[in-house]
C-alpha positions as a Markdown table, in Angstrom:
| # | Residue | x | y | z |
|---|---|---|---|---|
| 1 | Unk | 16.2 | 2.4 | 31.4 |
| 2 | Unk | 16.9 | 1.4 | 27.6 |
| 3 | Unk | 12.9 | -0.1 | 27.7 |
| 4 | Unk | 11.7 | 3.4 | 29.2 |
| 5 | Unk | 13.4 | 5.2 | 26.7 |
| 6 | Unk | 12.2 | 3.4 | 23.9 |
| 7 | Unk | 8.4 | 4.0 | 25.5 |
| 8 | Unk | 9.3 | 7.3 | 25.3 |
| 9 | Unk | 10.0 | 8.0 | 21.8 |
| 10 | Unk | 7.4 | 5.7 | 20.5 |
| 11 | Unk | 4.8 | 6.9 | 22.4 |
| 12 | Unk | 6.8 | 10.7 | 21.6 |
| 13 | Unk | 6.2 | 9.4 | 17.3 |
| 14 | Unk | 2.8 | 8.1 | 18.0 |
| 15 | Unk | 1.5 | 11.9 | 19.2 |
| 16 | Unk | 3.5 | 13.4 | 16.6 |
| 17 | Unk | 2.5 | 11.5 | 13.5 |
| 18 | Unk | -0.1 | 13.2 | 11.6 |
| 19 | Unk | -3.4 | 11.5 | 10.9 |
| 20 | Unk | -5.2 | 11.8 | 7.4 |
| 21 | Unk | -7.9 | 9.1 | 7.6 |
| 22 | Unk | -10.6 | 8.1 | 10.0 |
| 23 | Unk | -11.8 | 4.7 | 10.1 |
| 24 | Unk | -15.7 | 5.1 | 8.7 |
| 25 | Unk | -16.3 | 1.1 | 10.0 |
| 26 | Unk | -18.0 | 0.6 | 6.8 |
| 27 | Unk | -16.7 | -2.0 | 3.8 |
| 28 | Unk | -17.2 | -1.0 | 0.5 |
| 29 | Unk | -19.9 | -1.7 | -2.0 |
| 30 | Unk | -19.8 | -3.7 | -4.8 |
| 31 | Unk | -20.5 | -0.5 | -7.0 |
| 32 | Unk | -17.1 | 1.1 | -5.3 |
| 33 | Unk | -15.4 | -1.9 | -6.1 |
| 34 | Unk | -16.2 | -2.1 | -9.7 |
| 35 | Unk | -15.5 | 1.7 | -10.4 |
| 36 | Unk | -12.0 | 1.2 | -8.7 |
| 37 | Unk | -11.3 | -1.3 | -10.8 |
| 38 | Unk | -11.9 | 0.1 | -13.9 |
| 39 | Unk | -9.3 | 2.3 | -13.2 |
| 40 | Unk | -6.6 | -0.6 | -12.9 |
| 41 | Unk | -6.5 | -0.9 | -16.8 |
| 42 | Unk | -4.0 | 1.7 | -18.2 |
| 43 | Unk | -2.4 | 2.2 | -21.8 |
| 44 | Unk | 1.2 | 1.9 | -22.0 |
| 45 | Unk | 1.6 | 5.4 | -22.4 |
| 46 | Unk | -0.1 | 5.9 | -18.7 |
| 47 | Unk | 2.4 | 3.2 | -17.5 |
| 48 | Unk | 5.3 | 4.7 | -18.3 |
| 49 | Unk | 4.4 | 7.9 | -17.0 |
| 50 | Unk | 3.3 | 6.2 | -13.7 |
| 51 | Unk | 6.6 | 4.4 | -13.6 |
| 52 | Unk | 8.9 | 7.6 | -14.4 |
| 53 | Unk | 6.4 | 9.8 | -11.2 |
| 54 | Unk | 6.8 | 7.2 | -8.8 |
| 55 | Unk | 10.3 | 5.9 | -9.8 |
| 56 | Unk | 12.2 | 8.2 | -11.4 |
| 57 | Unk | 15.4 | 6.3 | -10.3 |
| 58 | Unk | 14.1 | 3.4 | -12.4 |
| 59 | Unk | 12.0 | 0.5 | -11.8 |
| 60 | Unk | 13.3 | -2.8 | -10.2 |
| 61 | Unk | 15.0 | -5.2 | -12.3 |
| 62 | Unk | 13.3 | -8.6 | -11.9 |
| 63 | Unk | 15.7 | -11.6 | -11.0 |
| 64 | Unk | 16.0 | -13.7 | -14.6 |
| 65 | Unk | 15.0 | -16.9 | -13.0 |
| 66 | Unk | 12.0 | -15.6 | -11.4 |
| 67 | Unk | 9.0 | -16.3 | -14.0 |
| 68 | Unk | 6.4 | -14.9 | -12.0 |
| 69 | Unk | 7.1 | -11.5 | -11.1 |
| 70 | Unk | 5.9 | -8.7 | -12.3 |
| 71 | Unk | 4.7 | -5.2 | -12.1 |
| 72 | Unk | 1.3 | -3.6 | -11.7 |
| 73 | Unk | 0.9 | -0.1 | -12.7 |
| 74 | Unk | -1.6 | 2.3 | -11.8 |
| 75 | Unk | -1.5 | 6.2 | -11.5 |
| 76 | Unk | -1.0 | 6.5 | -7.2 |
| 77 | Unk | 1.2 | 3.7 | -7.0 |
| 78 | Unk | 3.7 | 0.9 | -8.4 |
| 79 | Unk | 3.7 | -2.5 | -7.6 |
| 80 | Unk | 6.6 | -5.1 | -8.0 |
| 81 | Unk | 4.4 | -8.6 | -7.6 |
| 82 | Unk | 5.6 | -11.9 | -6.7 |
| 83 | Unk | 3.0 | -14.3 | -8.2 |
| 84 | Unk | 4.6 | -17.5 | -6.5 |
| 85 | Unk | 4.1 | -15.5 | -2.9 |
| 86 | Unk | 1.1 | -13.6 | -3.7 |
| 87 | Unk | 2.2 | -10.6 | -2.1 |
| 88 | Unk | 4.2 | -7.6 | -3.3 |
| 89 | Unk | 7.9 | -7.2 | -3.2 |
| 90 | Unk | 8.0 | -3.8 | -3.1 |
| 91 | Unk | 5.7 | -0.3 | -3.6 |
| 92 | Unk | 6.6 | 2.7 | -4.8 |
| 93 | Unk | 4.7 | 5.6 | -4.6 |
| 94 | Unk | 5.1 | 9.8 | -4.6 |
| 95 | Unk | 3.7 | 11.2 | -1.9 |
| 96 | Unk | 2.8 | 15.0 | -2.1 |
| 97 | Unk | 1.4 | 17.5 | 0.5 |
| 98 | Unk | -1.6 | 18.1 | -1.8 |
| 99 | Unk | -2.7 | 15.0 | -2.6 |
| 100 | Unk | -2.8 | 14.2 | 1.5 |
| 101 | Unk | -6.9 | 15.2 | 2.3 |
| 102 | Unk | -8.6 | 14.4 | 4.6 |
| 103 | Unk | -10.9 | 11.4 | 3.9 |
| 104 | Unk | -13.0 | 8.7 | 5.5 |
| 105 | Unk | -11.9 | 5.0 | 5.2 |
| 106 | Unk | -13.4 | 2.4 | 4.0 |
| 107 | Unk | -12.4 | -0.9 | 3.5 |
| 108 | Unk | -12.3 | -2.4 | 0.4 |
| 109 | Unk | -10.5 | -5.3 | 0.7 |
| 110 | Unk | -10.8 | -7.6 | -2.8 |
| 111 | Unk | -8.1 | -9.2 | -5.2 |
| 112 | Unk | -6.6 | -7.5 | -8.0 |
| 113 | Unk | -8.5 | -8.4 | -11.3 |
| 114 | Unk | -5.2 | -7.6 | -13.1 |
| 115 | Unk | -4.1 | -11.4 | -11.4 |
| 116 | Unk | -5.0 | -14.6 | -12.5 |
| 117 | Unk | -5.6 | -17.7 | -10.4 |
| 118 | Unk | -3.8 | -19.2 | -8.7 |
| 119 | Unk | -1.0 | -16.0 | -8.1 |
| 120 | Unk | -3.6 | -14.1 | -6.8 |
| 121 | Unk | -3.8 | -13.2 | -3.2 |
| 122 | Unk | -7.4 | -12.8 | -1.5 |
| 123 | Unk | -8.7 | -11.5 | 1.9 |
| 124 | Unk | -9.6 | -15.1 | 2.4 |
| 125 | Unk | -6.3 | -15.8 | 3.1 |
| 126 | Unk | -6.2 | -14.1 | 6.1 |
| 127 | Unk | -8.9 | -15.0 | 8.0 |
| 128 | Unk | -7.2 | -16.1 | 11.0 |
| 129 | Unk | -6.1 | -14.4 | 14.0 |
| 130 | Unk | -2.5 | -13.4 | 13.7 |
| 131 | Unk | -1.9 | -11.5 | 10.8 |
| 132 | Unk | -3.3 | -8.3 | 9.3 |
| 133 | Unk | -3.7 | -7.5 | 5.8 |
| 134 | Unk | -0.9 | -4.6 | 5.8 |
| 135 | Unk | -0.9 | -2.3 | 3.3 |
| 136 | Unk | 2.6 | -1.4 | 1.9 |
| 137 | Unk | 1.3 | 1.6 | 0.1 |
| 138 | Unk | -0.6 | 3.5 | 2.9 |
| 139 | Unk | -3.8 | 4.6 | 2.5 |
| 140 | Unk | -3.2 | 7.5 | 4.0 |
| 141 | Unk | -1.2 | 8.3 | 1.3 |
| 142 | Unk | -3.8 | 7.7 | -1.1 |
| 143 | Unk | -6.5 | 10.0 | 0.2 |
| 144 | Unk | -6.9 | 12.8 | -2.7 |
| 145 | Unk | -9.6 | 10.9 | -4.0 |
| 146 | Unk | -12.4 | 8.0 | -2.8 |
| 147 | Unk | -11.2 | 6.0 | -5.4 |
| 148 | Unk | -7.5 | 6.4 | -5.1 |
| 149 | Unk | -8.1 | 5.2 | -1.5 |
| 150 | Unk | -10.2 | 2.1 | -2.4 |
| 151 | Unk | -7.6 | 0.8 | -4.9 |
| 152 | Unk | -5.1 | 0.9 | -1.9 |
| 153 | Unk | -7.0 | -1.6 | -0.5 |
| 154 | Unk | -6.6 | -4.3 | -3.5 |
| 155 | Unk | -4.9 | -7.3 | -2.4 |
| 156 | Unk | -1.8 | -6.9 | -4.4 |
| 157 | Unk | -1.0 | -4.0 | -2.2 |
| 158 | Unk | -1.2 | -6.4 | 1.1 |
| 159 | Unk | 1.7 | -8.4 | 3.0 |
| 160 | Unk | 0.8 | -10.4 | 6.4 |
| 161 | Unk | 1.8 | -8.5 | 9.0 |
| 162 | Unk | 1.8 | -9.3 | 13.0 |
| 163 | Unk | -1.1 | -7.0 | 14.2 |
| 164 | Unk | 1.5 | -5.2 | 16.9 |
| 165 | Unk | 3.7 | -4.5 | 13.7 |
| 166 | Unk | 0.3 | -3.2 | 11.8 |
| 167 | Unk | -0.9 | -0.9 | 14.1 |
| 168 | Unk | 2.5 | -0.1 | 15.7 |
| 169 | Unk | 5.6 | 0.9 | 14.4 |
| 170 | Unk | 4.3 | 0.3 | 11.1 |
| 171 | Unk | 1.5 | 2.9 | 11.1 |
| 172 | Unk | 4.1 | 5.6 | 13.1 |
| 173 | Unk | 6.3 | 5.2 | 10.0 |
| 174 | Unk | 3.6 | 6.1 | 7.5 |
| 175 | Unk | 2.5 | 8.9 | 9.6 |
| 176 | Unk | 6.3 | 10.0 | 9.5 |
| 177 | Unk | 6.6 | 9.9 | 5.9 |
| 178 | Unk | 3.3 | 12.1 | 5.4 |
| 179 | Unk | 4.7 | 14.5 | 8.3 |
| 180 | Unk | 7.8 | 14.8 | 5.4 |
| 181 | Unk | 5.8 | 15.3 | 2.7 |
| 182 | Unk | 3.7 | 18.2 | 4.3 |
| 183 | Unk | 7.2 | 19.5 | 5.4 |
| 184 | Unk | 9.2 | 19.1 | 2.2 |
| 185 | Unk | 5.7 | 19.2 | -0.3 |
| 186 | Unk | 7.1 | 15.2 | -2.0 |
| 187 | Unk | 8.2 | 12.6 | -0.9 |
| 188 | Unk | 9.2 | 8.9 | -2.5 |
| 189 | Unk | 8.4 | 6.1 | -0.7 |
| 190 | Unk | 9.6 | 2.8 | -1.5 |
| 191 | Unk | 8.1 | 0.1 | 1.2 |
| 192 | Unk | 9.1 | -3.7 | 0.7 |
| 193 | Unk | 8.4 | -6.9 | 2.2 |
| 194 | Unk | 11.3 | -9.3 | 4.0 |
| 195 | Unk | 11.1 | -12.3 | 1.9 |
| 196 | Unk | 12.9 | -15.6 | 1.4 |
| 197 | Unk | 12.4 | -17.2 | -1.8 |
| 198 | Unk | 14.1 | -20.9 | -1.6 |
């Protein structure tokens, strides 16, 4: 009975999650790559007020002994970076009702040009079968422009995540927190990653 009732609501989240992107089944071009980029390199200034709009709590405090992490800032989202893992600890983004539109995907997987051999994670290293290249900042949530949505797809942004997770309970959760954000107008998201360091 417990099993049924879990069906239930999942399938009951799955028809109620609002959808924002359509899959367009193309990858990007190099030309889309390069002009997302560019947009990767901000002043200080631009950090800070990227930091303070999407964590205006306060940014993570980085563990002393940890030498390689860091954070990457860019105007949709924050990223806390663990160079040693080559995936990101955490995101943090502010979702708002007018920056949801409506927007074709396209893939644009690539690394981060911010990251430096050998901490830098490609889509190379997921080419087998089990995991997906999971975004932790949706791109869903990054649909107000083209190129906001093709820097959500930079490998910095990516965790491995079991394709049922992915394209399950994963993806009802995003579609939650966009149904909050057209309900309440913002919304903070903070998404992390369940890692053991030894």
């Amino acid at each position: 009975m417990l099993k049924w009732l879990s069906l239930l609501v999942t399938l009951a989240l799955v028809a109620l999650a609002p959808q924002t992107a359509q899959a367009s089944h193309r990858n990007c071009t190099a030309a889309e790559k390069k002009s997302a980029d560019r947009q990767l390199w901000l002043k200080q200034q631009d950090k800070q007020l990227s930091i303070a709009k999407h964590l205006p709590w306060g940014a993570p405090v980085a563990d002393p002994s940890a030498g390689n992490e860091w954070l990457l800032v860019q105007r949709d989202y924050v990223i806390h970076y663990d160079g040693d893992l080559r995936i990101p600890l955490l995101t943090a983004e502010r979702v708002d009702e007018d920056r949801l539109q409506q927007l074709h995907r396209t893939d644009c997987f690539r690394r981060d040009v911010r990251i430096d051999a050998p901490m830098d994670s490609k889509p190379s290293d997921y080419k087998e079968p089990i995991f997906d290249q999971g975004h932790l900042a949706a791109f869903a949530n990054q649909t107000s422009s083209k190129i906001a949505g093709n820097k959500s797809f930079m490998m910095s942004n990516m965790v491995p995540q079991t394709c049922q997770f992915n394209r399950g309970i994963w993806q009802i959760l995003e579609g939650v927190t966009r149904g909050w954000a057209k309900d309440k107008g913002t919304v903070y998201v903070i998404s992390g990653s369940n890692v053991l360091k030894e």
